[in-house]
C-alpha atoms as one frame of an Amber mdcrd trajectory, in Angstrom:
protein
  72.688  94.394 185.468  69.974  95.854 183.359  70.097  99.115 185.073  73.802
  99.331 184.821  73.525  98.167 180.828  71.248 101.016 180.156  73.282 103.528
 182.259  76.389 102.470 179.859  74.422 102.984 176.565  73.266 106.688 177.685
  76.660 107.275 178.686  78.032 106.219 174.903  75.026 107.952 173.261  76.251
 111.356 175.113  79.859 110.638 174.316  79.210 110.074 170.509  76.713 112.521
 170.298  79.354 115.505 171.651  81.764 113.600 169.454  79.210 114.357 166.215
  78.780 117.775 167.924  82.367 118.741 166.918  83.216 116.846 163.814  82.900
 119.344 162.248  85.274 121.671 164.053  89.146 122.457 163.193  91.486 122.884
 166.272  92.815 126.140 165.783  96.735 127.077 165.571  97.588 129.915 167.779
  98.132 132.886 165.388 100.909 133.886 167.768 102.754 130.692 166.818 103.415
 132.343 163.425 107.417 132.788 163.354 108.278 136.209 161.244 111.704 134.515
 160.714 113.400 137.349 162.213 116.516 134.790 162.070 116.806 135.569 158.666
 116.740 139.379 159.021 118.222 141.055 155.707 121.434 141.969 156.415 122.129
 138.383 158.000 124.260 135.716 156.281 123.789 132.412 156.689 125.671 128.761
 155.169 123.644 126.330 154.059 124.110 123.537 156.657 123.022 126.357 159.246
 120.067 127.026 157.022 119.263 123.232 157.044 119.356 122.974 160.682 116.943
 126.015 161.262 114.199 124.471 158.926 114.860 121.337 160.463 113.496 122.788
 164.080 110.947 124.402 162.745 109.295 121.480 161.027 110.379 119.555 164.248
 108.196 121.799 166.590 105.125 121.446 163.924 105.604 117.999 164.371 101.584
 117.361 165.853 100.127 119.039 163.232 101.097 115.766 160.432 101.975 117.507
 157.668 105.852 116.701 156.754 107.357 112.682 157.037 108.196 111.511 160.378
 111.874 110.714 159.076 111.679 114.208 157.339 115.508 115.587 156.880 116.354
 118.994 155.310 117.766 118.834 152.002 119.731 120.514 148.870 116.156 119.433
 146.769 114.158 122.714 147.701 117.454 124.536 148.830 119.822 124.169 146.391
 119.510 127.857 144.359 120.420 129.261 147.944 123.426 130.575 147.776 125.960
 130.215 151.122 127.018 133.235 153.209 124.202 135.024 151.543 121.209 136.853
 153.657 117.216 135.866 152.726 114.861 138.497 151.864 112.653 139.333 154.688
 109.652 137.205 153.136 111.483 133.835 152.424 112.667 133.990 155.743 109.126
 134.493 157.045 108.003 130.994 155.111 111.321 129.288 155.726 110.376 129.896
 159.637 106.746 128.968 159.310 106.435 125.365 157.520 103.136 124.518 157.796
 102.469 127.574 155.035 102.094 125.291 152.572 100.444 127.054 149.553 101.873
 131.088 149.318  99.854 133.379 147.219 101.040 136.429 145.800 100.523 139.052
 143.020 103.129 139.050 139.784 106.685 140.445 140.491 106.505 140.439 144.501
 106.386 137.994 147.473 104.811 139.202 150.799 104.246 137.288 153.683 100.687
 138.466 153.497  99.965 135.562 155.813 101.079 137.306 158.872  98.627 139.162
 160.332  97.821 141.944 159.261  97.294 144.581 160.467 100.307 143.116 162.467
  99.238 141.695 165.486  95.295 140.718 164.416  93.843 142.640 167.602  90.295
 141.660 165.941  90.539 138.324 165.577  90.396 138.713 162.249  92.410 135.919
 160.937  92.316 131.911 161.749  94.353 129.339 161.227  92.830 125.986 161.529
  93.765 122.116 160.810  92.946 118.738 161.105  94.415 115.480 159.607  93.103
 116.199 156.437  93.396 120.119 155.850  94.449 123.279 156.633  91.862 126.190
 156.344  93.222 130.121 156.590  90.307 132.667 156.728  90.833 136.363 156.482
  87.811 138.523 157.367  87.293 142.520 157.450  90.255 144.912 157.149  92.422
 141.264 156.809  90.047 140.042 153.870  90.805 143.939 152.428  94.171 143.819
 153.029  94.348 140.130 151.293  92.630 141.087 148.114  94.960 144.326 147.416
  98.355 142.550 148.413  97.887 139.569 146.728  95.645 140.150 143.580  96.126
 143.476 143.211  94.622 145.847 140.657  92.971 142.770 138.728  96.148 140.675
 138.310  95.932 137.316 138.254  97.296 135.515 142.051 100.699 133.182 141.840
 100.853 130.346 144.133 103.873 129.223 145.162 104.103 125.588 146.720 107.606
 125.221 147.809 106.760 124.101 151.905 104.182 122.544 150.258 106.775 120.006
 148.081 109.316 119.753 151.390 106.530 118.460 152.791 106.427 115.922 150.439
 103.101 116.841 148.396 104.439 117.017 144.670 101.092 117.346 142.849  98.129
 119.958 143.166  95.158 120.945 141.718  92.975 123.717 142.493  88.510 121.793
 143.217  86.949 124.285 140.764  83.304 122.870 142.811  84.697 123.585 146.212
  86.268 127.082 145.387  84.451 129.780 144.548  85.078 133.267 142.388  87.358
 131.807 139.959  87.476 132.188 136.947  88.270 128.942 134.958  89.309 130.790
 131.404  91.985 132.737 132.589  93.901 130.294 135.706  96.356 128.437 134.736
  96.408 124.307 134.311  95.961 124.023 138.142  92.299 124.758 137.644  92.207
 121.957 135.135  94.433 119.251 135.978  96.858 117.954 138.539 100.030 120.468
 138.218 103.692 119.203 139.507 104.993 121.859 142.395 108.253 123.211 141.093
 108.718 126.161 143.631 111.913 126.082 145.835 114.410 128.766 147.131 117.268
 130.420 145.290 119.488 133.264 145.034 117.459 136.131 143.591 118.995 138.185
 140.889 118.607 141.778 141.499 117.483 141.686 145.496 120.875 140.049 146.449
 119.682 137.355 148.656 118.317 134.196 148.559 114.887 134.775 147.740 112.126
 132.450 146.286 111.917 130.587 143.026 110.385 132.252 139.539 106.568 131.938
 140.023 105.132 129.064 137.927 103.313 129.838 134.662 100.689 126.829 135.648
  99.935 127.994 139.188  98.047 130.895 138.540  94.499 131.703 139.580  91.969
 134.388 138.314  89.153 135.796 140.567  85.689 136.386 138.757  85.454 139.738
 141.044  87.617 141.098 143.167  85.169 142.589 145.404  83.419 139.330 145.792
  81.116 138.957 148.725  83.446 135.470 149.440  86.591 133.875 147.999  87.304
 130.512 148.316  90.396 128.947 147.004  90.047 125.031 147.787  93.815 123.566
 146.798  94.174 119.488 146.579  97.525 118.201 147.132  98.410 114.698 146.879
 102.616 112.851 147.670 102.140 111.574 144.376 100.612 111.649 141.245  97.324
 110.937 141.042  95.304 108.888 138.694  92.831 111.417 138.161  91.997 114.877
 138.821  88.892 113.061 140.260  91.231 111.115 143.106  90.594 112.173 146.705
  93.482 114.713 147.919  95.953 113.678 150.604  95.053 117.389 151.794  93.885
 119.838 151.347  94.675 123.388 151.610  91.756 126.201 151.965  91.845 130.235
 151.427  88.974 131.988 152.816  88.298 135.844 152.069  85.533 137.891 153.206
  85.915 141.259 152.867  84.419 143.940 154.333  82.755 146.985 151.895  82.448
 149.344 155.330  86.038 149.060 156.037  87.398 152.853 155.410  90.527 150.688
 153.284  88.165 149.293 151.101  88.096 151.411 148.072  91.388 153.026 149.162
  93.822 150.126 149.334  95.934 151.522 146.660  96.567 154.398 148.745  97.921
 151.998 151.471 102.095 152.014 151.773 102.913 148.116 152.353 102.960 147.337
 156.280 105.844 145.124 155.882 108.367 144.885 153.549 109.452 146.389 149.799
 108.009 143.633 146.903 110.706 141.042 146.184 111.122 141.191 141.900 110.164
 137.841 140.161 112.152 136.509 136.511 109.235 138.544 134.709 111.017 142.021
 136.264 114.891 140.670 135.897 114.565 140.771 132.606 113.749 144.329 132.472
 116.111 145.311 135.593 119.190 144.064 133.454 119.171 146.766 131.439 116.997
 149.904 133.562 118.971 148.923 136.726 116.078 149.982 139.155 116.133 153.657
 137.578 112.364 153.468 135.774 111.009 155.743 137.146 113.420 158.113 136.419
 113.984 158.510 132.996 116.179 161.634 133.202 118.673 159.421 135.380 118.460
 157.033 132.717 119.302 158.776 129.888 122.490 161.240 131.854 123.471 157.471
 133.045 123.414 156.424 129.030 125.675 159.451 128.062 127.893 159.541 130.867
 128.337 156.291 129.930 129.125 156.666 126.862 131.507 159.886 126.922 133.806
 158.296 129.891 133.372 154.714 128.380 134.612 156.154 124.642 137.404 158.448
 126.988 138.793 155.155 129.139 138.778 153.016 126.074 140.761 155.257 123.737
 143.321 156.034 126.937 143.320 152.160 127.294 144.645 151.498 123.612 147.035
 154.116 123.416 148.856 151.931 126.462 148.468 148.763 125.122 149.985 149.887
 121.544 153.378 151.271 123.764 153.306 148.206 125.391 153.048 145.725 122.636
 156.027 147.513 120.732 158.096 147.296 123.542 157.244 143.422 124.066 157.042
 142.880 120.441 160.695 140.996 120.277 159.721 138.303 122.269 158.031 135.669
 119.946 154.847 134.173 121.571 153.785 131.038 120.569 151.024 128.296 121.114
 153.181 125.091 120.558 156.099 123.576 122.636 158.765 124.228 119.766 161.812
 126.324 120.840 165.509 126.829 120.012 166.540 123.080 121.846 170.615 123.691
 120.275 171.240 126.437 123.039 171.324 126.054 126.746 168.333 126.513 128.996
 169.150 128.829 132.112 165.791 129.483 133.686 162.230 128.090 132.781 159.597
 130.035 134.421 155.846 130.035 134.671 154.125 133.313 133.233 150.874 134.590
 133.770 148.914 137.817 133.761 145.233 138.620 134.308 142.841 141.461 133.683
 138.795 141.746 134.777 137.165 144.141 132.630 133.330 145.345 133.176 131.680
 147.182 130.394 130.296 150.875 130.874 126.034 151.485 131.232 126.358 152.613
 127.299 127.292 149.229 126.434 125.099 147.221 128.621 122.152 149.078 127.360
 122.911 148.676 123.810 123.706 145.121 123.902 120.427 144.357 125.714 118.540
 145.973 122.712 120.726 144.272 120.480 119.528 140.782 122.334 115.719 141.508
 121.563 116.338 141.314 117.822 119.572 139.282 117.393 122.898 139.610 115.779
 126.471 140.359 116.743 127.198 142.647 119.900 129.561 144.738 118.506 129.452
 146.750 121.802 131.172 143.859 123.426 134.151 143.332 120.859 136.722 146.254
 122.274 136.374 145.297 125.793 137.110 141.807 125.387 140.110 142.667 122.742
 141.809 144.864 125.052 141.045 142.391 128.228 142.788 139.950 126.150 145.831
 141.650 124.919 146.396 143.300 128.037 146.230 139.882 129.736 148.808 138.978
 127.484 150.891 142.128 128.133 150.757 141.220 131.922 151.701 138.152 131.623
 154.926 139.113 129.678 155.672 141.994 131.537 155.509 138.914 134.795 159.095
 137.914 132.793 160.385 140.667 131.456 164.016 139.373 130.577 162.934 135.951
 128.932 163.904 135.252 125.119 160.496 132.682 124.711 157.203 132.205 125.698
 155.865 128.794 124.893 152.319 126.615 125.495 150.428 130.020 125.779 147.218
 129.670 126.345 143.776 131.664 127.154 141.509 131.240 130.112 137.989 133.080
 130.668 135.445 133.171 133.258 132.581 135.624 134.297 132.377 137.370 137.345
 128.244 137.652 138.270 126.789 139.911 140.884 123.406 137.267 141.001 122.011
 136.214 137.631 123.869 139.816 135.907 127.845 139.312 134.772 129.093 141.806
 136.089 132.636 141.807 133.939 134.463 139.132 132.737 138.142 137.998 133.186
 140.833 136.618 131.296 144.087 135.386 131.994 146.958 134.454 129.778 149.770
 131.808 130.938 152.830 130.287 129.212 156.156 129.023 129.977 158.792 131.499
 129.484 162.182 130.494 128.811 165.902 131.867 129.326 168.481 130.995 127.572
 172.066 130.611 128.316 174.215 133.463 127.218
């Protein structure tokens, strides 16, 4: 019995001992599990319910690694900017397909999927992916760790994180463990270095790439590094599913960023020369507002200013043509009173009451738009905009005459507007004009 006793506490001393052994390791994900979302390709359009569905089986196979609800469901909450019947960038797709992203870094006015291996296919070994119950650790090493530091910080930019799988998941604070991470640089991050920060990323329809793209980066979620060419980078994230008491408060996980680059690489000091190995930066609010009026054409200022004077010369041209028609028009119209109210001539005999509408979409020229978004940087009236919306509106009212042509009254007239918007830009704006027209009995 003794014998047996001692047999079964050297049997439990080995087990616990090989159990203490490898504590401390992280199962690793298979870097081949990472999904490029080739679903969501860019010339694919997708509905939303179909979009739902997709994220729904992707956080359904992740399902052993903990990190969304058990009764998660796909909602509007982080989807509701996307737009239906509208294709996703290459790099939303890319996070869409790969859930258990939670925290995507990125340098100012672009969102790459750095996060897939790169170079594509990590024949080295050079990135891991590793998780337990209570975080998820990425390290990039070598040519990766290189690769990393250009794509994401850049030429001394400060990184954006975005959180949005992070907040599906359910996780709505974080806060960046200044004495876990290392090469920061307190001064110049934003509040997440300092406090707990609500996650407000989510997807949308982008503005000027035409798809449905990721949300504005955060002012608050911004990071500095101390040195880019920092021997080791360590960005320790806490993320709690609610707010915590104190920054102090142990994280419900935790999400790690390892870089360690390599000064031998050939790349190292010749990143910028590098094209990007996998798709064209996707523009953030910071470069709408300059794309409203340049239209993609800065770096060609020539372009620019021949698009500025065509504009002008054919705008001025189509305008002028544009009045001289309406003036015909209106004198040839002008016996048939108009009016706002329901009065008419009730002592004669109604033969025909008719509904009458007409309808004009006008867009303004390049001219206009540019001087109109100068005019917006200091204020005041946009005089550019008056003629086009005078003639939209008197030649929706010709139209809607010329609908009944032999009536002696139009009555209850009224005005309707609405802008037409190709993503956050209107495009032109419409107007139409209705009113009850009425016959009388000779």
């Amino acid at each position: 019995m003794l014998r047996h006793s001692s047999t079964c506490r050297i049997v439990l001393v080995a087990f616990a001992f090989c159990l203490n052994a490898t504590a401390g390791e992280l199962p690793k994900i298979d870097s081949a599990g990472l999904n490029e979302g080739d679903y969501f390709s860019p010339i694919l359009s997708i509905d939303r319910e179909e979009l739902l569905n997709y994220r729904q089986q992707k956080v359904e196979a992740l399902r052993h690694l903990g990190l969304y609800p058990q009764d998660y469901v796909s909602t509007t909450e982080i989807f509701s900017g996307a737009v239906d019947q509208q294709p996703s960038t290459k790099s939303s797709g890319f996070y869409l397909a790969n859930p258990h992203l939670l925290i995507i870094p990125s340098r100012p006015g672009s969102v790459l999927p750095i996060t897939y291996l790169a170079p594509k296919g990590n024949p080295a070994h050079e990135q891991t992916m590793q998780h337990n119950e209570q975080q998820m650790r990425i390290v990039y090493r070598h040519v990766s760790a290189n690769h990393w530091l250009y794509w994401v910080h850049g030429s001394g930019e400060k990184i954006r994180l975005w959180g949005i799988n992070a907040r599906d998941a359910g996780f709505t604070h974080a806060m960046l463990d200044v004495e876990k991470s290392r090469n920061i640089n307190i001064s110049t991050s934003g509040n997440v270095v300092r406090q707990p920060t609500i996650l407000k990323s989510f997807f949308h329809y982008g503005a000027n790439v035409s798809a449905n793209n990721l949300s504005p980066a955060y002012p608050d979620m911004v990071v500095s590094l101390d040195d880019i060419y920092a021997e080791e980078t360590h960005i320790y994230i806490k993320l709690w599913r609610g707010e915590p008491e104190s920054p102090t408060q142990a994280e419900d996980y935790a999400y790690i960023i390892q870089v360690f680059p390599d000064p031998d690489a050939a790349d190292y000091d010749d990143l910028a020369a590098k094209q990007n190995f996998y798709d064209a930066p996707e523009l953030d609010v910071y470069d709408v507002i300059i794309n409203e009026i340049f239209l993609d054409f800065r770096p060609n200022l020539t372009l620019f200013v021949a698009l500025l004077i065509a504009g002008y010369l054919f705008g001025k041209m189509l305008e002028h043509r544009h009045y001289r028609s309406i003036h015909r028009r209106e004198k040839e119209l002008l016996h048939i009173p108009t009016t706002t109210t329901w009065h008419y001539d009730t002592t004669r005999e109604i033969a025909r009451v008719q509904f009458a509408h007409g309808g004009v979409a006008v867009s303004t020229d390049f001219y206009k738009r540019a001087i109109a978004f100068f005019r917006g940087l200091i204020g005041g009236e946009i005089k550019t905009y008056s003629p086009p919306l005078d003639r939209a509106k008197r030649e929706a009212l010709l139209r809607m005459k010329e609908s009944c042509p032999d009536c002696d009254i139009y009555v209850n007239c009224r005005f309707q507007t609405s802008a037409i918007k190709h993503g956050r830009r209107v495009s032109c704006v419409e107007i139409i004009a209705y009113a009850t027209a009425i016959r009388y009995k000779k």
